[in-house]
């Protein structure tokens, strides 16, 4: 045996170590050390090239509406009379919060909208009379020809997405996810008809509904706006709903006095974004775009939908608002769309090279009307310039204006009288009329899905002692979700729904009618031992990106504790779960004898009691007929779980739902949380003011560490105080005040951030500086004393004082360079300061970098 000298031996062993390391690294870069066949994730730096569209692959249809020679002649005559300024005005829509009727008249704007939180006099509780009055003012200003203009009546658009939800007293239907579970296209027609009437009473012309998104990833905050993950349901609803709102095409009902303009949205691929990110990028094939996301559009167009809204999302890196292939070649040329294409809320500003006030690209791509809520004036001026300079051709402008005018002519706007003089105007008794409420209640009954009914606990005998508990029990705001009076739907009180009914109120009526007893206690206390407890809880209201989540785990723990304590007292429990998506609730399912997925039922909470109880004579009145239109997750990570998937393993499959006749007991489910959940959460540490599990928010001063567990808390020696406060939603922000030397940190098990650091990812957080007199403030990331990377942000914070909400975006590499060991970060975020700093924080997460690497706040 040859002699190996000591030195060589050492060298050899280090080589072995090195090569194993290399092998491990190589395996890791494939995303897993075992499954080396897995495709690597595309690198951030990799250029995404837009997919090419093949129009021949898309259905070829004709518009069902024949052009009428008299209308076409009128359009031509108007175009001939209009000034350039008047034409440009027609292709712009402003928000009523940012424009007066006089300005709309002066600039000849084609349209106004009220965004989710805009209302007459800035009052979201304005009575219906005020809406109608404002509609008159806008109409009058637009048709005023005293300045020598042609005076084209403007259109007002509103997000009546579950009933005329911005107007106090309107009937609120279940959000779309519940209607998908009801799966009743005829009901959709009725809902469309009723919603149209409740909009017409306040003199408005156009609703930004229905949404035809076919959501594939339920992390998306707009999952509840989607009828189903199955394109077949969405396609079957599109026609009846459009018809309900607009009336049947080619009949005298079409856009008659009892109908108005429908608007299908968001074209196209809104429900297909990567990671379910709102306004994100849909990296899907052309076939998926057509067959999944596009499924609702051909029928909607065949039924005469007059408006299509372009979507915020991109398709393989290109924004829809700038895609001529999609807006023109597919939508207009192939699908035969003959109405107007409107943009989404400053959506044009996201097109490469555009801003909110300038985007000839979107207009040239085929957008006929910009939604420019607060940016309308600048956009008007720039668009005018761009037509003058030829950047936008006169032909394109004329085409867009013709489309706007054609829709207005079809809607009868030129012959319509002042909004308050139209046939349905002012009939406020129609808002939540008995007949409308009955249909909404029917919709609630049809939308509920019974997931568990052990020992056939449901339906209950109404002549019993019933405890009603949980934060959602007597809370019409929570049961109605987002897009309710305000955009986010937060902060609503029962008194804001003068004609609505909470779930508790419905139960109370049913039980009292049968001679039973009801006690309401949110926290589950009772005076009389109940026969049964109904616990109502679930998600708090949200809309759009504010509803995006990292996983589907239902995080609050108080409801589970309540269910468990009731169970321990021998009380049978029925859960009524309010949510805008299927969620991982295995522990809550285990702690309930019966479990109902109630979605977001809207103002008619009484529909819930119809199903939970037998009638006063103890006969079954209604059975559960709702069936899941979205697959229910078996794990918090089943975010992209859809019917037809390979290895489809939901907890409850698409189409599932029990009948009260089913004798089917659900065994105890596993409550183990997939360890990968924490890996997902290495992306997001603080969300809506709360640490994202398993991360903890910790306060540290010389007295030691204190984990934050209440909405208001102090560090051990009170050097640091934190308190939950409201920004866009209830308690969605934490406010931290330093009264001495202390640290605010987010802490958890170590995560390896090296790959993210190398790919250029950044630490992002939203903050607002209320006070900055601390002598030193540092921001750091790391893993304890000797591997922490620290950035001095003392003066940067000072400069942001009283500047409102800010978004920080700091490359992870900044922390690496400052000495943080990115391999085992257990403190992804730490703010250290001394007395005099008050700062609010809402979100802390790891994101793709905004610009080039920056280590400046
Ligand atoms: C939403 C649309 C909505 C519009 C007007 C946008 O942010 O994406 O669905 O119609 O705002 O409120
Ligand atoms: C929503 C509007 C809302 C606004 C508030 C938009 O994205 O679509 O309806 O009022 O944001 O900032």
PDB file of N, CA and C in Angstrom, residues 238-298:
ATOM      1  N   UNK A 238     -72.303  33.026 -18.211  1.00  0.00           N
ATOM      2  CA  UNK A 238     -72.028  34.287 -18.900  1.00  0.00           C
ATOM      3  C   UNK A 238     -73.251  34.794 -19.660  1.00  0.00           C
ATOM      4  N   UNK A 239     -73.863  33.925 -20.445  1.00  0.00           N
ATOM      5  CA  UNK A 239     -75.006  34.330 -21.267  1.00  0.00           C
ATOM      6  C   UNK A 239     -76.185  34.803 -20.429  1.00  0.00           C
ATOM      7  N   UNK A 240     -76.712  33.946 -19.542  1.00  0.00           N
ATOM      8  CA  UNK A 240     -77.875  34.347 -18.743  1.00  0.00           C
ATOM      9  C   UNK A 240     -77.652  35.617 -17.931  1.00  0.00           C
ATOM     10  N   UNK A 241     -76.454  35.777 -17.405  1.00  0.00           N
ATOM     11  CA  UNK A 241     -76.219  36.956 -16.585  1.00  0.00           C
ATOM     12  C   UNK A 241     -76.197  38.225 -17.430  1.00  0.00           C
ATOM     13  N   UNK A 242     -75.483  38.149 -18.555  1.00  0.00           N
ATOM     14  CA  UNK A 242     -75.433  39.314 -19.447  1.00  0.00           C
ATOM     15  C   UNK A 242     -76.860  39.634 -19.910  1.00  0.00           C
ATOM     16  N   UNK A 243     -77.596  38.596 -20.216  1.00  0.00           N
ATOM     17  CA  UNK A 243     -78.968  38.794 -20.678  1.00  0.00           C
ATOM     18  C   UNK A 243     -79.859  39.374 -19.584  1.00  0.00           C
ATOM     19  N   UNK A 244     -79.647  38.930 -18.371  1.00  0.00           N
ATOM     20  CA  UNK A 244     -80.422  39.475 -17.256  1.00  0.00           C
ATOM     21  C   UNK A 244     -80.173  40.969 -17.098  1.00  0.00           C
ATOM     22  N   UNK A 245     -78.934  41.374 -17.251  1.00  0.00           N
ATOM     23  CA  UNK A 245     -78.591  42.788 -17.068  1.00  0.00           C
ATOM     24  C   UNK A 245     -79.033  43.627 -18.275  1.00  0.00           C
ATOM     25  N   UNK A 246     -78.744  43.127 -19.476  1.00  0.00           N
ATOM     26  CA  UNK A 246     -78.969  43.947 -20.689  1.00  0.00           C
ATOM     27  C   UNK A 246     -80.286  43.674 -21.411  1.00  0.00           C
ATOM     28  N   UNK A 247     -80.916  42.538 -21.107  1.00  0.00           N
ATOM     29  CA  UNK A 247     -82.082  42.138 -21.908  1.00  0.00           C
ATOM     30  C   UNK A 247     -81.598  41.313 -23.099  1.00  0.00           C
ATOM     31  N   UNK A 248     -82.527  40.579 -23.704  1.00  0.00           N
ATOM     32  CA  UNK A 248     -82.159  39.651 -24.766  1.00  0.00           C
ATOM     33  C   UNK A 248     -81.854  40.404 -26.050  1.00  0.00           C
ATOM     34  N   UNK A 249     -80.732  40.034 -26.687  1.00  0.00           N
ATOM     35  CA  UNK A 249     -80.363  40.727 -27.934  1.00  0.00           C
ATOM     36  C   UNK A 249     -81.404  40.488 -29.008  1.00  0.00           C
ATOM     37  N   UNK A 250     -81.526  41.463 -29.877  1.00  0.00           N
ATOM     38  CA  UNK A 250     -82.460  41.402 -31.001  1.00  0.00           C
ATOM     39  C   UNK A 250     -83.917  41.206 -30.583  1.00  0.00           C
ATOM     40  N   UNK A 251     -84.230  41.688 -29.378  1.00  0.00           N
ATOM     41  CA  UNK A 251     -85.643  41.785 -28.996  1.00  0.00           C
ATOM     42  C   UNK A 251     -85.823  43.221 -28.513  1.00  0.00           C
ATOM     43  N   UNK A 252     -87.080  43.628 -28.301  1.00  0.00           N
ATOM     44  CA  UNK A 252     -87.235  45.017 -27.848  1.00  0.00           C
ATOM     45  C   UNK A 252     -86.879  45.188 -26.377  1.00  0.00           C
ATOM     46  N   UNK A 253     -86.527  44.101 -25.726  1.00  0.00           N
ATOM     47  CA  UNK A 253     -86.063  44.187 -24.335  1.00  0.00           C
ATOM     48  C   UNK A 253     -84.597  44.624 -24.253  1.00  0.00           C
ATOM     49  N   UNK A 254     -83.860  44.437 -25.347  1.00  0.00           N
ATOM     50  CA  UNK A 254     -82.418  44.698 -25.314  1.00  0.00           C
ATOM     51  C   UNK A 254     -82.134  46.158 -24.966  1.00  0.00           C
ATOM     52  N   UNK A 255     -81.445  46.344 -23.865  1.00  0.00           N
ATOM     53  CA  UNK A 255     -81.106  47.688 -23.370  1.00  0.00           C
ATOM     54  C   UNK A 255     -82.333  48.607 -23.316  1.00  0.00           C
ATOM     55  N   UNK A 256     -83.454  48.003 -22.958  1.00  0.00           N
ATOM     56  CA  UNK A 256     -84.676  48.792 -22.782  1.00  0.00           C
ATOM     57  C   UNK A 256     -84.592  49.498 -21.428  1.00  0.00           C
ATOM     58  N   UNK A 257     -85.648  50.200 -21.087  1.00  0.00           N
ATOM     59  CA  UNK A 257     -85.670  51.001 -19.854  1.00  0.00           C
ATOM     60  C   UNK A 257     -85.380  50.196 -18.590  1.00  0.00           C
ATOM     61  N   UNK A 258     -85.626  48.878 -18.638  1.00  0.00           N
ATOM     62  CA  UNK A 258     -85.380  48.106 -17.420  1.00  0.00           C
ATOM     63  C   UNK A 258     -84.027  47.388 -17.442  1.00  0.00           C
ATOM     64  N   UNK A 259     -83.201  47.754 -18.391  1.00  0.00           N
ATOM     65  CA  UNK A 259     -81.891  47.118 -18.496  1.00  0.00           C
ATOM     66  C   UNK A 259     -80.800  48.160 -18.622  1.00  0.00           C
ATOM     67  N   UNK A 260     -79.558  47.682 -18.550  1.00  0.00           N
ATOM     68  CA  UNK A 260     -78.433  48.606 -18.710  1.00  0.00           C
ATOM     69  C   UNK A 260     -77.221  47.821 -19.191  1.00  0.00           C
ATOM     70  N   UNK A 261     -76.087  48.516 -19.300  1.00  0.00           N
ATOM     71  CA  UNK A 261     -74.910  47.892 -19.897  1.00  0.00           C
ATOM     72  C   UNK A 261     -74.203  46.930 -18.946  1.00  0.00           C
ATOM     73  N   UNK A 262     -73.897  45.749 -19.458  1.00  0.00           N
ATOM     74  CA  UNK A 262     -73.081  44.781 -18.714  1.00  0.00           C
ATOM     75  C   UNK A 262     -71.644  44.916 -19.197  1.00  0.00           C
ATOM     76  N   UNK A 263     -70.736  44.435 -18.398  1.00  0.00           N
ATOM     77  CA  UNK A 263     -69.305  44.596 -18.678  1.00  0.00           C
ATOM     78  C   UNK A 263     -68.573  43.336 -18.237  1.00  0.00           C
ATOM     79  N   UNK A 264     -68.177  42.512 -19.182  1.00  0.00           N
ATOM     80  CA  UNK A 264     -67.449  41.312 -18.780  1.00  0.00           C
ATOM     81  C   UNK A 264     -65.984  41.682 -18.547  1.00  0.00           C
ATOM     82  N   UNK A 265     -65.400  41.017 -17.557  1.00  0.00           N
ATOM     83  CA  UNK A 265     -64.035  41.372 -17.169  1.00  0.00           C
ATOM     84  C   UNK A 265     -63.362  40.172 -16.532  1.00  0.00           C
ATOM     85  N   UNK A 266     -62.062  40.152 -16.481  1.00  0.00           N
ATOM     86  CA  UNK A 266     -61.075  41.096 -16.997  1.00  0.00           C
ATOM     87  C   UNK A 266     -60.341  40.344 -18.079  1.00  0.00           C
ATOM     88  N   UNK A 267     -60.310  40.902 -19.241  1.00  0.00           N
ATOM     89  CA  UNK A 267     -59.827  40.235 -20.437  1.00  0.00           C
ATOM     90  C   UNK A 267     -58.311  40.412 -20.567  1.00  0.00           C
ATOM     91  N   UNK A 268     -57.535  39.400 -20.513  1.00  0.00           N
ATOM     92  CA  UNK A 268     -57.829  38.003 -20.312  1.00  0.00           C
ATOM     93  C   UNK A 268     -56.718  37.339 -19.533  1.00  0.00           C
ATOM     94  N   UNK A 269     -57.119  36.339 -18.741  1.00  0.00           N
ATOM     95  CA  UNK A 269     -56.124  35.586 -17.991  1.00  0.00           C
ATOM     96  C   UNK A 269     -55.993  36.046 -16.554  1.00  0.00           C
ATOM     97  N   UNK A 270     -56.984  36.833 -16.071  1.00  0.00           N
ATOM     98  CA  UNK A 270     -56.908  37.359 -14.699  1.00  0.00           C
ATOM     99  C   UNK A 270     -56.805  36.266 -13.646  1.00  0.00           C
ATOM    100  N   UNK A 271     -57.474  35.146 -13.889  1.00  0.00           N
ATOM    101  CA  UNK A 271     -57.468  34.076 -12.881  1.00  0.00           C
ATOM    102  C   UNK A 271     -56.319  33.099 -13.048  1.00  0.00           C
ATOM    103  N   UNK A 272     -55.371  33.445 -13.905  1.00  0.00           N
ATOM    104  CA  UNK A 272     -54.308  32.473 -14.180  1.00  0.00           C
ATOM    105  C   UNK A 272     -52.926  32.958 -13.802  1.00  0.00           C
ATOM    106  N   UNK A 273     -52.849  33.995 -12.977  1.00  0.00           N
ATOM    107  CA  UNK A 273     -51.526  34.553 -12.709  1.00  0.00           C
ATOM    108  C   UNK A 273     -50.676  33.618 -11.861  1.00  0.00           C
ATOM    109  N   UNK A 274     -49.392  33.741 -12.078  1.00  0.00           N
ATOM    110  CA  UNK A 274     -48.455  32.905 -11.345  1.00  0.00           C
ATOM    111  C   UNK A 274     -48.539  33.210  -9.860  1.00  0.00           C
ATOM    112  N   UNK A 275     -48.618  32.158  -9.060  1.00  0.00           N
ATOM    113  CA  UNK A 275     -48.746  32.284  -7.604  1.00  0.00           C
ATOM    114  C   UNK A 275     -50.014  32.991  -7.170  1.00  0.00           C
ATOM    115  N   UNK A 276     -50.959  33.117  -8.067  1.00  0.00           N
ATOM    116  CA  UNK A 276     -52.217  33.755  -7.696  1.00  0.00           C
ATOM    117  C   UNK A 276     -52.061  35.219  -7.332  1.00  0.00           C
ATOM    118  N   UNK A 277     -51.042  35.837  -7.887  1.00  0.00           N
ATOM    119  CA  UNK A 277     -50.751  37.227  -7.525  1.00  0.00           C
ATOM    120  C   UNK A 277     -51.693  38.170  -8.256  1.00  0.00           C
ATOM    121  N   UNK A 278     -52.290  39.076  -7.529  1.00  0.00           N
ATOM    122  CA  UNK A 278     -53.173  40.046  -8.149  1.00  0.00           C
ATOM    123  C   UNK A 278     -52.379  40.909  -9.124  1.00  0.00           C
ATOM    124  N   UNK A 279     -52.945  41.123 -10.282  1.00  0.00           N
ATOM    125  CA  UNK A 279     -52.329  41.930 -11.347  1.00  0.00           C
ATOM    126  C   UNK A 279     -51.011  41.336 -11.827  1.00  0.00           C
ATOM    127  N   UNK A 280     -50.847  40.035 -11.615  1.00  0.00           N
ATOM    128  CA  UNK A 280     -49.582  39.387 -11.950  1.00  0.00           C
ATOM    129  C   UNK A 280     -49.485  38.922 -13.394  1.00  0.00           C
ATOM    130  N   UNK A 281     -48.646  37.932 -13.578  1.00  0.00           N
ATOM    131  CA  UNK A 281     -48.338  37.456 -14.922  1.00  0.00           C
ATOM    132  C   UNK A 281     -48.902  36.042 -15.108  1.00  0.00           C
ATOM    133  N   UNK A 282     -49.684  35.864 -16.146  1.00  0.00           N
ATOM    134  CA  UNK A 282     -50.218  34.533 -16.425  1.00  0.00           C
ATOM    135  C   UNK A 282     -49.279  33.839 -17.391  1.00  0.00           C
ATOM    136  N   UNK A 283     -48.592  32.842 -16.853  1.00  0.00           N
ATOM    137  CA  UNK A 283     -47.650  32.133 -17.710  1.00  0.00           C
ATOM    138  C   UNK A 283     -48.336  30.842 -18.114  1.00  0.00           C
ATOM    139  N   UNK A 284     -49.236  30.952 -19.038  1.00  0.00           N
ATOM    140  CA  UNK A 284     -50.016  29.798 -19.471  1.00  0.00           C
ATOM    141  C   UNK A 284     -49.988  29.749 -20.994  1.00  0.00           C
ATOM    142  N   UNK A 285     -50.355  28.596 -21.521  1.00  0.00           N
ATOM    143  CA  UNK A 285     -50.323  28.427 -22.973  1.00  0.00           C
ATOM    144  C   UNK A 285     -51.480  29.181 -23.629  1.00  0.00           C
ATOM    145  N   UNK A 286     -51.411  29.301 -24.929  1.00  0.00           N
ATOM    146  CA  UNK A 286     -52.509  29.938 -25.656  1.00  0.00           C
ATOM    147  C   UNK A 286     -53.793  29.113 -25.494  1.00  0.00           C
ATOM    148  N   UNK A 287     -53.640  27.792 -25.469  1.00  0.00           N
ATOM    149  CA  UNK A 287     -54.821  26.938 -25.323  1.00  0.00           C
ATOM    150  C   UNK A 287     -55.481  27.155 -23.962  1.00  0.00           C
ATOM    151  N   UNK A 288     -54.662  27.295 -22.910  1.00  0.00           N
ATOM    152  CA  UNK A 288     -55.235  27.529 -21.573  1.00  0.00           C
ATOM    153  C   UNK A 288     -55.902  28.894 -21.532  1.00  0.00           C
ATOM    154  N   UNK A 289     -55.285  29.838 -22.179  1.00  0.00           N
ATOM    155  CA  UNK A 289     -55.862  31.184 -22.221  1.00  0.00           C
ATOM    156  C   UNK A 289     -57.250  31.117 -22.869  1.00  0.00           C
ATOM    157  N   UNK A 290     -57.352  30.377 -23.933  1.00  0.00           N
ATOM    158  CA  UNK A 290     -58.618  30.302 -24.671  1.00  0.00           C
ATOM    159  C   UNK A 290     -59.627  29.421 -23.930  1.00  0.00           C
ATOM    160  N   UNK A 291     -59.207  28.201 -23.569  1.00  0.00           N
ATOM    161  CA  UNK A 291     -60.175  27.217 -23.083  1.00  0.00           C
ATOM    162  C   UNK A 291     -60.510  27.362 -21.607  1.00  0.00           C
ATOM    163  N   UNK A 292     -59.575  27.861 -20.826  1.00  0.00           N
ATOM    164  CA  UNK A 292     -59.862  28.033 -19.395  1.00  0.00           C
ATOM    165  C   UNK A 292     -60.285  29.485 -19.145  1.00  0.00           C
ATOM    166  N   UNK A 293     -59.347  30.392 -19.311  1.00  0.00           N
ATOM    167  CA  UNK A 293     -59.622  31.784 -18.923  1.00  0.00           C
ATOM    168  C   UNK A 293     -60.587  32.477 -19.871  1.00  0.00           C
ATOM    169  N   UNK A 294     -60.588  32.037 -21.106  1.00  0.00           N
ATOM    170  CA  UNK A 294     -61.426  32.709 -22.101  1.00  0.00           C
ATOM    171  C   UNK A 294     -62.816  32.100 -22.245  1.00  0.00           C
ATOM    172  N   UNK A 295     -63.100  31.053 -21.484  1.00  0.00           N
ATOM    173  CA  UNK A 295     -64.320  30.282 -21.759  1.00  0.00           C
ATOM    174  C   UNK A 295     -65.609  31.093 -21.726  1.00  0.00           C
ATOM    175  N   UNK A 296     -65.662  32.098 -20.865  1.00  0.00           N
ATOM    176  CA  UNK A 296     -66.915  32.845 -20.733  1.00  0.00           C
ATOM    177  C   UNK A 296     -67.142  33.881 -21.816  1.00  0.00           C
ATOM    178  N   UNK A 297     -66.094  34.232 -22.551  1.00  0.00           N
ATOM    179  CA  UNK A 297     -66.223  35.381 -23.462  1.00  0.00           C
ATOM    180  C   UNK A 297     -67.050  35.109 -24.719  1.00  0.00           C
ATOM    181  N   UNK A 298     -66.821  33.983 -25.408  1.00  0.00           N
ATOM    182  CA  UNK A 298     -67.668  33.762 -26.598  1.00  0.00           C
ATOM    183  C   UNK A 298     -69.168  33.780 -26.274  1.00  0.00           C
TER     184      UNK A 298
END
